[in-house]
mmCIF file with all atom_site columns, C-alpha atoms in Angstrom:
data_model
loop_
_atom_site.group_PDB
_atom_site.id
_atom_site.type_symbol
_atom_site.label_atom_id
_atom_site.label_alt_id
_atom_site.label_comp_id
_atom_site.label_asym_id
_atom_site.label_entity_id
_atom_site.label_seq_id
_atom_site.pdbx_PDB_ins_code
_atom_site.Cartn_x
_atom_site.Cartn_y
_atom_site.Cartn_z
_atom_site.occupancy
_atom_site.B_iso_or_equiv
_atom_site.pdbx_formal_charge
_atom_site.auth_seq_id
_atom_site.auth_comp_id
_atom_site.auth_asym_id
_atom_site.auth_atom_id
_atom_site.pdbx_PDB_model_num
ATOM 1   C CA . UNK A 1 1   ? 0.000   0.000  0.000   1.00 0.00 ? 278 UNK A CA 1
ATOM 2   C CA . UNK A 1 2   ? 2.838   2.169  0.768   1.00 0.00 ? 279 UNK A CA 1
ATOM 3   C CA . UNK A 1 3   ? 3.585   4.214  -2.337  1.00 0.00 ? 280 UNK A CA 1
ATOM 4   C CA . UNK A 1 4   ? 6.580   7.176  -2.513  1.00 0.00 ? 281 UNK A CA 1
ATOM 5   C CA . UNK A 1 5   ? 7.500   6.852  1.046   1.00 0.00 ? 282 UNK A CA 1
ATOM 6   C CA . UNK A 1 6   ? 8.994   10.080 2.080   1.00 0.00 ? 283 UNK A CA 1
ATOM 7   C CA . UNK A 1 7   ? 11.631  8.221  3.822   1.00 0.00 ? 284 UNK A CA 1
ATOM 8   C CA . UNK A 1 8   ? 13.046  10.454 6.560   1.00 0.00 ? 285 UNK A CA 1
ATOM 9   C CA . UNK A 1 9   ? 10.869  12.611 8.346   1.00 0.00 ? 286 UNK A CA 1
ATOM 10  C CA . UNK A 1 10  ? 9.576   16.118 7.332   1.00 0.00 ? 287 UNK A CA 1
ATOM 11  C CA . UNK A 1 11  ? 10.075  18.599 9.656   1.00 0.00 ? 288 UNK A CA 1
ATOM 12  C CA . UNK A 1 12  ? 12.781  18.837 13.047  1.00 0.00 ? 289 UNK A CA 1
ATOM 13  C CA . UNK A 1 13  ? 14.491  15.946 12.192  1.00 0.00 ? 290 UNK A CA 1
ATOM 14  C CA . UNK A 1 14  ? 17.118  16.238 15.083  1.00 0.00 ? 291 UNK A CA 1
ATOM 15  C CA . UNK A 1 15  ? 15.152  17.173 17.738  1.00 0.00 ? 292 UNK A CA 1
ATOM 16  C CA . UNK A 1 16  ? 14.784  13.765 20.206  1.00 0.00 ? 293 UNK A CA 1
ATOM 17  C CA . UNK A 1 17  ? 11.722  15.379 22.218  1.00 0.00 ? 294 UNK A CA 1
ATOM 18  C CA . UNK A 1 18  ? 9.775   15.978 18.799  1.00 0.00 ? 295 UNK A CA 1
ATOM 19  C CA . UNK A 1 19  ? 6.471   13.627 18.531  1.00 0.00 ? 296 UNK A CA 1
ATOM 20  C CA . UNK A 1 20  ? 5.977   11.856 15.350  1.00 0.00 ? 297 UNK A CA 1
ATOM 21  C CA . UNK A 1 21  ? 2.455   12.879 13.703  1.00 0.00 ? 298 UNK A CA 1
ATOM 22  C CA . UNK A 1 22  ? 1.861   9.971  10.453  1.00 0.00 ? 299 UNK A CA 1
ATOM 23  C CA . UNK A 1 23  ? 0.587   12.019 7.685   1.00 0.00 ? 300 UNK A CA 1
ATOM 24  C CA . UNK A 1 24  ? -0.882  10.082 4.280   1.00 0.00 ? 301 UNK A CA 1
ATOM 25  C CA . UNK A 1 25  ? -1.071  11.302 1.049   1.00 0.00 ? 302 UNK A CA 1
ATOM 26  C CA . UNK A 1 26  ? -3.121  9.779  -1.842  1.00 0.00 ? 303 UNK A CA 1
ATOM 27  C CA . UNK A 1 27  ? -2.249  11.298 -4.916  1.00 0.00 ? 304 UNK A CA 1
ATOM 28  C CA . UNK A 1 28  ? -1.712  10.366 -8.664  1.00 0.00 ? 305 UNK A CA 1
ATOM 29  C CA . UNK A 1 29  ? 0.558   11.356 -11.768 1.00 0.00 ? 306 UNK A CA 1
ATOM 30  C CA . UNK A 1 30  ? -0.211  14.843 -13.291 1.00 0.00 ? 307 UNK A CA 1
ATOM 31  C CA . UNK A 1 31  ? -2.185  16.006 -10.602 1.00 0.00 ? 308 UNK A CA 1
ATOM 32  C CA . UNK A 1 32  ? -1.282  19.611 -10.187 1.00 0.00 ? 309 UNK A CA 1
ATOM 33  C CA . UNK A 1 33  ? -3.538  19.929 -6.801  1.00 0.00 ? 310 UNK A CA 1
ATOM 34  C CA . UNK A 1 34  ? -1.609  16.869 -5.096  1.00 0.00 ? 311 UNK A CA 1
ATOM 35  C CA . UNK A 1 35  ? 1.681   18.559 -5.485  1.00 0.00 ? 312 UNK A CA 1
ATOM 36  C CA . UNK A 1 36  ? 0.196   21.748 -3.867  1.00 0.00 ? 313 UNK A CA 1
ATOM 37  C CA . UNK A 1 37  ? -1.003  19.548 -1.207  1.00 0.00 ? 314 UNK A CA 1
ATOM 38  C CA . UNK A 1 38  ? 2.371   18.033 -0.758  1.00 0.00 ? 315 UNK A CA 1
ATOM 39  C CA . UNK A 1 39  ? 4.583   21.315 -0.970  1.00 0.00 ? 316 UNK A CA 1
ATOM 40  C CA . UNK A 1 40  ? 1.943   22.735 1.785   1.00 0.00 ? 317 UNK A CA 1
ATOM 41  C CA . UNK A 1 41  ? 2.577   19.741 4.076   1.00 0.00 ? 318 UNK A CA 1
ATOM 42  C CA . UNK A 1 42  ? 6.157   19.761 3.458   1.00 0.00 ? 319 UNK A CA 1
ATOM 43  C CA . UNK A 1 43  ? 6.181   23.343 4.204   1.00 0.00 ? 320 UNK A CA 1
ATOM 44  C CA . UNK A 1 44  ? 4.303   23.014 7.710   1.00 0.00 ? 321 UNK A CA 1
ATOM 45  C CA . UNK A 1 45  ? 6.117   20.025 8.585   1.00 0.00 ? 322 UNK A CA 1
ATOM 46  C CA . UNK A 1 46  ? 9.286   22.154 8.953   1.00 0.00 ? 323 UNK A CA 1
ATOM 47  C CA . UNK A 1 47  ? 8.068   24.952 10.608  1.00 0.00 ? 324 UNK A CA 1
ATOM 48  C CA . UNK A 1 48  ? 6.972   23.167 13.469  1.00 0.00 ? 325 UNK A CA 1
ATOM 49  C CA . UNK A 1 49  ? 9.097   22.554 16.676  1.00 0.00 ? 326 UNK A CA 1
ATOM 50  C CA . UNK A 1 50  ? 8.541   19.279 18.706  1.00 0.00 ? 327 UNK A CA 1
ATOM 51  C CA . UNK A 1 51  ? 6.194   17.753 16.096  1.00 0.00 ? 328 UNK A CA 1
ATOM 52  C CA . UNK A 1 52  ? 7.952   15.223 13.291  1.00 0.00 ? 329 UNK A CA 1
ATOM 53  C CA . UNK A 1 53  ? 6.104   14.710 10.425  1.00 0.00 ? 330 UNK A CA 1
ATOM 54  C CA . UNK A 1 54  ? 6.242   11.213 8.824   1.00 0.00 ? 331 UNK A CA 1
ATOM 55  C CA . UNK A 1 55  ? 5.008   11.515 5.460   1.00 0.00 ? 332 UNK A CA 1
ATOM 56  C CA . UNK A 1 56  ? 4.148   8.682  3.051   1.00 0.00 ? 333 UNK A CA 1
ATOM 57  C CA . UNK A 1 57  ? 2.790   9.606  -0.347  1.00 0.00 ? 334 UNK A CA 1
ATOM 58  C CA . UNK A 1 58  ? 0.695   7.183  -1.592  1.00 0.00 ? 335 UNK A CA 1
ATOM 59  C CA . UNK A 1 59  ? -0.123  6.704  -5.749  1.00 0.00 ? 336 UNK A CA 1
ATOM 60  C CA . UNK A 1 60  ? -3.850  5.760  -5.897  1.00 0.00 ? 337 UNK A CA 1
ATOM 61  C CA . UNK A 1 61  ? -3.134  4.110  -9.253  1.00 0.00 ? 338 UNK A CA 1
ATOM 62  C CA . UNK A 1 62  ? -0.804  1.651  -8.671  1.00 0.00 ? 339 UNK A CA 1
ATOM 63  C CA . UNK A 1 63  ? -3.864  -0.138 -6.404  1.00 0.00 ? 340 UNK A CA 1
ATOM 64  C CA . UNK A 1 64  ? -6.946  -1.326 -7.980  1.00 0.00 ? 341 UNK A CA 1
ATOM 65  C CA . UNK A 1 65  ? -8.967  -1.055 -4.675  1.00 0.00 ? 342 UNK A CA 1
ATOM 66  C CA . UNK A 1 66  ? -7.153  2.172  -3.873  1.00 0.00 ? 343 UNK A CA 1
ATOM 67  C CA . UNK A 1 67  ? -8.249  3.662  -6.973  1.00 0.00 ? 344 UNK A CA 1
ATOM 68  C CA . UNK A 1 68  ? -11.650 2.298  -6.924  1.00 0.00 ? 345 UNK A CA 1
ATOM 69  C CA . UNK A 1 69  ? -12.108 3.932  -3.412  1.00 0.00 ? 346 UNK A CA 1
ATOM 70  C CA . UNK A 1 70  ? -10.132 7.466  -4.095  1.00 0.00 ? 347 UNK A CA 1
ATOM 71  C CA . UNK A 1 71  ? -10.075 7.804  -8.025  1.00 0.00 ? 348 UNK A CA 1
ATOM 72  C CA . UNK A 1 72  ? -10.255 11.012 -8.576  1.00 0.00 ? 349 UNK A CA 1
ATOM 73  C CA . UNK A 1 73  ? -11.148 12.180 -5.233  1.00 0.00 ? 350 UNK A CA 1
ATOM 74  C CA . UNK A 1 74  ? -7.181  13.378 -4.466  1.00 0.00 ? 351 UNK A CA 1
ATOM 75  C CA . UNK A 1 75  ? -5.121  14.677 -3.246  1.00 0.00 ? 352 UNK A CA 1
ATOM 76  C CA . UNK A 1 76  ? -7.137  13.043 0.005   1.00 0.00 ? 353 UNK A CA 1
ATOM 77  C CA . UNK A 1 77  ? -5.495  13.322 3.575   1.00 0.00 ? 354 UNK A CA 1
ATOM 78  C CA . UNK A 1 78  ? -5.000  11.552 6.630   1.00 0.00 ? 355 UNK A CA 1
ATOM 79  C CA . UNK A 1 79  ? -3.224  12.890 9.811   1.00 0.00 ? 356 UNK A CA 1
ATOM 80  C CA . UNK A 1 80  ? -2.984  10.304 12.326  1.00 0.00 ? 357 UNK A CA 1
ATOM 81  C CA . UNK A 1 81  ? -4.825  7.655  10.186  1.00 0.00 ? 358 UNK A CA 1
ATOM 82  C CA . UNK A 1 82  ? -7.724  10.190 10.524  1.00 0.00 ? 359 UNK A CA 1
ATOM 83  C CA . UNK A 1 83  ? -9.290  11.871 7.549   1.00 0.00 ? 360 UNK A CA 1
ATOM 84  C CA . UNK A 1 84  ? -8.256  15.402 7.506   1.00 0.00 ? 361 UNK A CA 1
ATOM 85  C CA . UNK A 1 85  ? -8.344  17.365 4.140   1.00 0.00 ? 362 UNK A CA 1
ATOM 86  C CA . UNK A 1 86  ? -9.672  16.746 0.498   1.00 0.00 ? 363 UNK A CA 1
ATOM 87  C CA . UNK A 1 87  ? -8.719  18.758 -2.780  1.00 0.00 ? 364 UNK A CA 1
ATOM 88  C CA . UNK A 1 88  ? -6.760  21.238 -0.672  1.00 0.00 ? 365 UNK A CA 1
ATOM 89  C CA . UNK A 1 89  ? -4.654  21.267 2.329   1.00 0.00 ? 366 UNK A CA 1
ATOM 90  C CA . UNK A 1 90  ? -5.366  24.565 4.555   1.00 0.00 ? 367 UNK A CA 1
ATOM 91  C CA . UNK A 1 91  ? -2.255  25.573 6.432   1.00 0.00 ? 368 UNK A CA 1
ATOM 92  C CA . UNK A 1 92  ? -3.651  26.603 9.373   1.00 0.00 ? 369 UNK A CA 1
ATOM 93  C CA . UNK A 1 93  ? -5.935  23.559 9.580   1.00 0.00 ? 370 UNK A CA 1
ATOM 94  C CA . UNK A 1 94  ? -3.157  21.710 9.279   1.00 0.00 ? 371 UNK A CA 1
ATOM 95  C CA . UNK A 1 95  ? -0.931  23.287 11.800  1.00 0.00 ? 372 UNK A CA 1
ATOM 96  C CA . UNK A 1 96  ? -3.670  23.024 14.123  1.00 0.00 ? 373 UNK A CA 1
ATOM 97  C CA . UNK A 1 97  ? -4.147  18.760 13.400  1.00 0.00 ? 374 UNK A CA 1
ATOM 98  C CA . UNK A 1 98  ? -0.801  17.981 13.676  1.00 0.00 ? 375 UNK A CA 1
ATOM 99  C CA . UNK A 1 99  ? -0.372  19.875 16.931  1.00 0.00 ? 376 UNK A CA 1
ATOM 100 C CA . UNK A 1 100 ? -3.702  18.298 18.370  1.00 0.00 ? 377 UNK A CA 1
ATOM 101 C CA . UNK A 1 101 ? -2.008  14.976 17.375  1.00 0.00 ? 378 UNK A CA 1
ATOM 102 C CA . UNK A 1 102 ? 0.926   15.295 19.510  1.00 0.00 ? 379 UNK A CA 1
#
């Protein structure tokens, strides 16, 4: 299921008191709103101290059942396995998830 697994961590890396917040990203190819959404995540991830941001892009094509359930319903957005944005990732909203998630 795991697609373009952002490997290491978004966000404060080296900081051993941060709290890791799992963020999912369904996306597909040539989708000019996913890379938005990603870029905004990214973006957030860094700016915030204590939270670590482990981010795992997922391609909804590459699964059947994935694609059957998102198609073209992306970029779609879970923050702590919870569904948090759809279309478009609101900076604020998502300060305020991640934070609440910690």
């Amino acid at each position: 299921m795991s697609g373009d697994d952002a490997g290491d961590a978004a966000g404060r890396e080296g900081d051993a008191d941060a709290t890791t917040v799992s963020v999912t990203l369904y996306t597909r190819e040539d989708c000019s709103l996913c890379v938005v959404a990603r870029e905004t995540i990214e973006s957030v991830a860094a700016d915030l101290d204590g939270v670590t941001v482990a981010l795992d892009v997922v391609d909804v094509d590459t699964d059947p059942e994935l694609a059957d359930e998102y198609g073209e319903r992306v970029p779609y957005v879970l923050v702590d396995g919870n569904p948090a944005f759809k279309y478009e990732v609101d900076e604020r909203d998502l300060r305020l998830k991640l934070l609440a998630a910690t």
